[in-house]
PDB file of C-alpha atoms in Angstrom:
ATOM      1  CA  UNK A  37       0.547  -0.105  -0.053  1.00 49.00           C
ATOM      2  CA  UNK A  38       0.995   3.947  -0.907  1.00 55.00           C
ATOM      3  CA  UNK A  39       2.207   5.167   2.079  1.00 66.00           C
ATOM      4  CA  UNK A  40      -0.644   7.988   3.086  1.00 71.00           C
ATOM      5  CA  UNK A  41       0.826  11.598   1.384  1.00 73.00           C
ATOM      6  CA  UNK A  42       1.046   9.629  -1.544  1.00 72.00           C
ATOM      7  CA  UNK A  43      -2.380   7.809  -1.349  1.00 78.00           C
ATOM      8  CA  UNK A  44      -3.185  11.318  -0.828  1.00 79.00           C
ATOM      9  CA  UNK A  45      -2.541  12.619  -3.877  1.00 78.00           C
ATOM     10  CA  UNK A  46      -3.298   9.458  -5.973  1.00 79.00           C
ATOM     11  CA  UNK A  47      -7.335   9.582  -4.603  1.00 81.00           C
ATOM     12  CA  UNK A  48      -7.359  12.707  -4.924  1.00 82.00           C
ATOM     13  CA  UNK A  49      -6.062  12.585  -8.482  1.00 80.00           C
ATOM     14  CA  UNK A  50      -8.755  10.371  -9.307  1.00 81.00           C
ATOM     15  CA  UNK A  51     -11.676  12.186  -7.759  1.00 78.00           C
ATOM     16  CA  UNK A  52      -9.799  14.994 -10.322  1.00 77.00           C
ATOM     17  CA  UNK A  53     -10.663  12.721 -12.570  1.00 74.00           C
ATOM     18  CA  UNK A  54     -13.907  11.213 -12.061  1.00 74.00           C
ATOM     19  CA  UNK A  55     -15.393  14.890 -11.905  1.00 75.00           C
ATOM     20  CA  UNK A  56     -13.562  16.073 -15.713  1.00 69.00           C
ATOM     21  CA  UNK A  57     -15.269  12.309 -16.248  1.00 67.00           C
ATOM     22  CA  UNK A  58     -18.304  13.294 -15.009  1.00 68.00           C
ATOM     23  CA  UNK A  59     -18.266  16.853 -17.017  1.00 65.00           C
ATOM     24  CA  UNK A  60     -17.308  15.320 -20.565  1.00 61.00           C
ATOM     25  CA  UNK A  61     -20.559  12.292 -20.601  1.00 62.00           C
ATOM     26  CA  UNK A  62     -24.074  13.295 -20.630  1.00 57.00           C
ATOM     27  CA  UNK A  63     -25.813  11.366 -17.574  1.00 57.00           C
ATOM     28  CA  UNK A  64     -27.913   8.592 -19.615  1.00 57.00           C
ATOM     29  CA  UNK A  65     -32.091   9.242 -19.102  1.00 58.00           C
ATOM     30  CA  UNK A  66     -33.064   7.565 -17.393  1.00 58.00           C
ATOM     31  CA  UNK A  67     -35.480   4.296 -18.300  1.00 57.00           C
ATOM     32  CA  UNK A  68     -38.464   5.193 -15.969  1.00 59.00           C
ATOM     33  CA  UNK A  69     -38.619   8.851 -16.985  1.00 58.00           C
ATOM     34  CA  UNK A  70     -42.389   9.231 -19.266  1.00 57.00           C
ATOM     35  CA  UNK A  71     -40.985   9.733 -22.352  1.00 56.00           C
ATOM     36  CA  UNK A  72     -38.243   6.817 -22.651  1.00 55.00           C
ATOM     37  CA  UNK A  73     -37.965   2.693 -24.009  1.00 59.00           C
ATOM     38  CA  UNK A  74     -36.642   0.232 -22.621  1.00 56.00           C
ATOM     39  CA  UNK A  75     -34.178  -1.548 -23.866  1.00 52.00           C
ATOM     40  CA  UNK A  76     -36.231  -5.437 -25.059  1.00 62.00           C
ATOM     41  CA  UNK A  77     -34.229  -8.394 -26.236  1.00 68.00           C
ATOM     42  CA  UNK A  78     -31.214  -9.738 -25.493  1.00 69.00           C
ATOM     43  CA  UNK A  79     -28.787  -8.103 -27.074  1.00 68.00           C
ATOM     44  CA  UNK A  80     -30.260  -4.788 -25.232  1.00 69.00           C
ATOM     45  CA  UNK A  81     -29.978  -5.232 -21.597  1.00 66.00           C
ATOM     46  CA  UNK A  82     -26.645  -7.035 -22.660  1.00 64.00           C
ATOM     47  CA  UNK A  83     -24.748  -3.510 -23.921  1.00 65.00           C
ATOM     48  CA  UNK A  84     -27.148  -1.740 -22.016  1.00 62.00           C
ATOM     49  CA  UNK A  85     -25.525  -3.513 -18.532  1.00 62.00           C
ATOM     50  CA  UNK A  86     -22.201  -2.963 -20.749  1.00 58.00           C
ATOM     51  CA  UNK A  87     -22.669   1.174 -20.168  1.00 62.00           C
ATOM     52  CA  UNK A  88     -20.181   2.636 -17.951  1.00 57.00           C
ATOM     53  CA  UNK A  89     -19.103   5.810 -16.843  1.00 58.00           C
ATOM     54  CA  UNK A  90     -15.910   6.908 -17.984  1.00 54.00           C
ATOM     55  CA  UNK A  91     -14.922   7.085 -13.870  1.00 59.00           C
ATOM     56  CA  UNK A  92     -15.361   3.442 -12.667  1.00 60.00           C
ATOM     57  CA  UNK A  93     -12.834   1.497 -15.966  1.00 58.00           C
ATOM     58  CA  UNK A  94      -9.197   0.994 -14.943  1.00 67.00           C
ATOM     59  CA  UNK A  95      -6.373  -0.797 -15.818  1.00 75.00           C
ATOM     60  CA  UNK A  96      -5.476  -3.858 -14.944  1.00 79.00           C
ATOM     61  CA  UNK A  97      -5.627  -2.548 -11.407  1.00 77.00           C
ATOM     62  CA  UNK A  98      -7.859  -0.688  -9.425  1.00 75.00           C
ATOM     63  CA  UNK A  99      -4.828   1.050  -8.077  1.00 80.00           C
ATOM     64  CA  UNK A 100      -3.968   3.865 -10.080  1.00 80.00           C
ATOM     65  CA  UNK A 101       0.323   3.933  -9.588  1.00 83.00           C
ATOM     66  CA  UNK A 102      -0.296   0.248  -9.839  1.00 84.00           C
ATOM     67  CA  UNK A 103      -1.613   0.805 -13.196  1.00 83.00           C
ATOM     68  CA  UNK A 104       0.649   3.819 -14.156  1.00 85.00           C
ATOM     69  CA  UNK A 105       4.145   1.796 -13.300  1.00 85.00           C
ATOM     70  CA  UNK A 106       2.878  -1.302 -15.486  1.00 87.00           C
ATOM     71  CA  UNK A 107       2.875   0.904 -18.701  1.00 87.00           C
ATOM     72  CA  UNK A 108       5.502   2.703 -17.842  1.00 89.00           C
ATOM     73  CA  UNK A 109       7.474  -0.999 -18.125  1.00 90.00           C
ATOM     74  CA  UNK A 110       5.235  -1.953 -21.108  1.00 89.00           C
ATOM     75  CA  UNK A 111       5.966   0.992 -23.133  1.00 90.00           C
ATOM     76  CA  UNK A 112       9.378   0.613 -21.777  1.00 88.00           C
ATOM     77  CA  UNK A 113      10.222  -1.897 -23.011  1.00 89.00           C
ATOM     78  CA  UNK A 114       8.586  -2.249 -26.550  1.00 90.00           C
ATOM     79  CA  UNK A 115      11.319   0.902 -27.201  1.00 89.00           C
ATOM     80  CA  UNK A 116      13.915  -1.242 -26.693  1.00 86.00           C
ATOM     81  CA  UNK A 117      12.087  -3.723 -28.380  1.00 88.00           C
ATOM     82  CA  UNK A 118      12.168  -1.355 -31.898  1.00 91.00           C
ATOM     83  CA  UNK A 119      14.966   0.159 -30.762  1.00 87.00           C
ATOM     84  CA  UNK A 120      17.174  -3.477 -30.988  1.00 85.00           C
ATOM     85  CA  UNK A 121      15.544  -3.814 -34.678  1.00 87.00           C
ATOM     86  CA  UNK A 122      15.825   0.092 -35.478  1.00 89.00           C
ATOM     87  CA  UNK A 123      20.266  -1.186 -35.035  1.00 86.00           C
ATOM     88  CA  UNK A 124      19.839  -4.146 -36.783  1.00 85.00           C
ATOM     89  CA  UNK A 125      17.971  -3.454 -39.727  1.00 86.00           C
ATOM     90  CA  UNK A 126      20.736   0.075 -39.462  1.00 86.00           C
ATOM     91  CA  UNK A 127      23.127  -2.820 -38.996  1.00 86.00           C
ATOM     92  CA  UNK A 128      22.283  -5.017 -41.683  1.00 81.00           C
ATOM     93  CA  UNK A 129      22.280  -3.545 -45.076  1.00 80.00           C
ATOM     94  CA  UNK A 130      26.213  -3.684 -44.833  1.00 83.00           C
ATOM     95  CA  UNK A 131      26.858  -6.469 -42.189  1.00 84.00           C
ATOM     96  CA  UNK A 132      25.839 -10.149 -42.066  1.00 86.00           C
ATOM     97  CA  UNK A 133      23.641 -10.230 -39.175  1.00 84.00           C
ATOM     98  CA  UNK A 134      26.292 -12.110 -35.670  1.00 85.00           C
ATOM     99  CA  UNK A 135      28.457  -9.512 -37.492  1.00 85.00           C
ATOM    100  CA  UNK A 136      25.779  -7.481 -36.516  1.00 85.00           C
ATOM    101  CA  UNK A 137      24.461  -8.221 -33.137  1.00 85.00           C
ATOM    102  CA  UNK A 138      28.443  -8.681 -31.941  1.00 86.00           C
ATOM    103  CA  UNK A 139      27.889  -4.928 -32.892  1.00 85.00           C
ATOM    104  CA  UNK A 140      25.812  -3.179 -30.665  1.00 84.00           C
ATOM    105  CA  UNK A 141      26.897  -6.040 -27.888  1.00 84.00           C
ATOM    106  CA  UNK A 142      30.582  -5.252 -28.208  1.00 84.00           C
ATOM    107  CA  UNK A 143      29.226  -1.845 -27.291  1.00 83.00           C
ATOM    108  CA  UNK A 144      30.954   0.033 -24.018  1.00 86.00           C
ATOM    109  CA  UNK A 145      29.025   1.157 -20.793  1.00 87.00           C
ATOM    110  CA  UNK A 146      30.145   4.745 -21.475  1.00 89.00           C
ATOM    111  CA  UNK A 147      29.104   4.750 -25.200  1.00 88.00           C
ATOM    112  CA  UNK A 148      25.058   3.863 -23.921  1.00 84.00           C
ATOM    113  CA  UNK A 149      25.094   6.159 -21.398  1.00 90.00           C
ATOM    114  CA  UNK A 150      26.108   9.197 -23.328  1.00 91.00           C
ATOM    115  CA  UNK A 151      23.677   8.258 -26.235  1.00 88.00           C
ATOM    116  CA  UNK A 152      20.741   7.755 -23.616  1.00 86.00           C
ATOM    117  CA  UNK A 153      22.120  11.120 -22.056  1.00 91.00           C
ATOM    118  CA  UNK A 154      22.039  12.556 -25.102  1.00 91.00           C
ATOM    119  CA  UNK A 155      18.764  11.217 -25.528  1.00 90.00           C
ATOM    120  CA  UNK A 156      16.891  12.482 -22.858  1.00 90.00           C
ATOM    121  CA  UNK A 157      18.362  15.749 -23.642  1.00 91.00           C
ATOM    122  CA  UNK A 158      16.886  15.836 -26.997  1.00 91.00           C
ATOM    123  CA  UNK A 159      13.493  15.362 -25.162  1.00 89.00           C
ATOM    124  CA  UNK A 160      13.398  17.186 -22.760  1.00 91.00           C
ATOM    125  CA  UNK A 161      13.803  20.882 -24.051  1.00 92.00           C
ATOM    126  CA  UNK A 162      14.302  22.332 -26.889  1.00 93.00           C
ATOM    127  CA  UNK A 163      17.159  23.823 -26.308  1.00 93.00           C
ATOM    128  CA  UNK A 164      18.884  20.393 -25.725  1.00 93.00           C
ATOM    129  CA  UNK A 165      17.055  18.491 -29.173  1.00 92.00           C
ATOM    130  CA  UNK A 166      18.226  21.805 -31.303  1.00 94.00           C
ATOM    131  CA  UNK A 167      22.147  21.372 -29.614  1.00 94.00           C
ATOM    132  CA  UNK A 168      21.886  17.258 -30.333  1.00 93.00           C
ATOM    133  CA  UNK A 169      20.579  17.742 -33.179  1.00 93.00           C
ATOM    134  CA  UNK A 170      22.741  20.412 -34.558  1.00 95.00           C
ATOM    135  CA  UNK A 171      25.702  18.466 -32.623  1.00 94.00           C
ATOM    136  CA  UNK A 172      24.585  15.845 -35.312  1.00 92.00           C
ATOM    137  CA  UNK A 173      23.696  17.178 -38.464  1.00 93.00           C
ATOM    138  CA  UNK A 174      27.723  18.796 -37.396  1.00 94.00           C
ATOM    139  CA  UNK A 175      29.824  16.110 -37.492  1.00 89.00           C
ATOM    140  CA  UNK A 176      27.502  13.764 -40.990  1.00 88.00           C
ATOM    141  CA  UNK A 177      29.157  16.826 -42.505  1.00 89.00           C
ATOM    142  CA  UNK A 178      32.024  17.086 -41.430  1.00 85.00           C
ATOM    143  CA  UNK A 179      32.318  13.382 -41.670  1.00 81.00           C
ATOM    144  CA  UNK A 180      30.906  13.401 -44.862  1.00 82.00           C
ATOM    145  CA  UNK A 181      33.814  15.684 -45.893  1.00 82.00           C
ATOM    146  CA  UNK A 182      36.068  13.424 -44.492  1.00 80.00           C
ATOM    147  CA  UNK A 183      33.809  10.045 -46.269  1.00 80.00           C
ATOM    148  CA  UNK A 184      36.854   8.008 -47.231  1.00 80.00           C
ATOM    149  CA  UNK A 185      38.905   9.211 -43.570  1.00 80.00           C
ATOM    150  CA  UNK A 186      35.095   8.802 -42.301  1.00 78.00           C
ATOM    151  CA  UNK A 187      34.933   5.604 -43.662  1.00 81.00           C
ATOM    152  CA  UNK A 188      37.585   3.388 -42.568  1.00 84.00           C
ATOM    153  CA  UNK A 189      37.199   5.061 -38.058  1.00 85.00           C
ATOM    154  CA  UNK A 190      34.449   3.934 -38.910  1.00 84.00           C
ATOM    155  CA  UNK A 191      35.174   0.441 -39.844  1.00 85.00           C
ATOM    156  CA  UNK A 192      37.653  -0.100 -37.234  1.00 87.00           C
ATOM    157  CA  UNK A 193      35.295   0.926 -34.440  1.00 86.00           C
ATOM    158  CA  UNK A 194      33.362  -1.740 -35.716  1.00 85.00           C
ATOM    159  CA  UNK A 195      35.401  -4.508 -36.183  1.00 86.00           C
ATOM    160  CA  UNK A 196      37.024  -3.485 -32.558  1.00 85.00           C
ATOM    161  CA  UNK A 197      33.179  -2.705 -31.534  1.00 83.00           C
ATOM    162  CA  UNK A 198      32.832  -6.878 -32.733  1.00 83.00           C
ATOM    163  CA  UNK A 199      35.779  -8.402 -31.365  1.00 82.00           C
ATOM    164  CA  UNK A 200      34.359  -6.980 -27.843  1.00 78.00           C
ATOM    165  CA  UNK A 201      31.453  -8.152 -28.316  1.00 75.00           C
ATOM    166  CA  UNK A 202      32.276 -12.005 -29.460  1.00 69.00           C
ATOM    167  CA  UNK A 203      34.524 -12.755 -26.452  1.00 61.00           C
ATOM    168  CA  UNK A 204      32.905 -14.230 -23.357  1.00 51.00           C
ATOM    169  CA  UNK A 205      33.242 -13.379 -19.521  1.00 41.00           C
TER     170      UNK A 205
END
C-alpha cells in the first residue's frame, strides 16, 4: 500500500479525473422516466449493462499507481524492442546478422550512457533538442567531408566493437 501523502495524492487525482469524466459525458436518460423506451431483447440488455461511466473504467489494477507502473514497463519494453530492431536493420544493410549482433553487444557502458543522456536532453527541452540535432548534423557533415577517412575509422571502431561483443566473460 502507498504511504499517506502518496495515497492521498492518488485519491485526489482519481477524484479529479472522475469529476472531469462526469462533466464530459452527459448523463444517460432514466429508463423509468416518461417518454423513454426500455431496451428490449437480450442484445439490448447486454449493451445497456456494458455501458459505464469513464470513472468506473480502470486498468488491470484498481490502484492507479500500479496501472502507471504497468504502462511504464510496457512502453519502455516496446521502445527497447523497437530500438534493437532499428539498430539491427541499420547494421544489417552492410554486415552479416552475427556481426551486427556482435557490434551491438560490443558497445561500452560509457557509449550507452552517453547515447541515453543525449536522447534524454533532446527529449526534455527544445533548446536541448536543437543542440543535439545541431551536433549530429555537424558530425554528419564533417564525416561526409572526410568520407574516405571517416569510413575507414568507422570500420575500425565497429570491428573493435564486434571483437568486444564476441568475447565470453
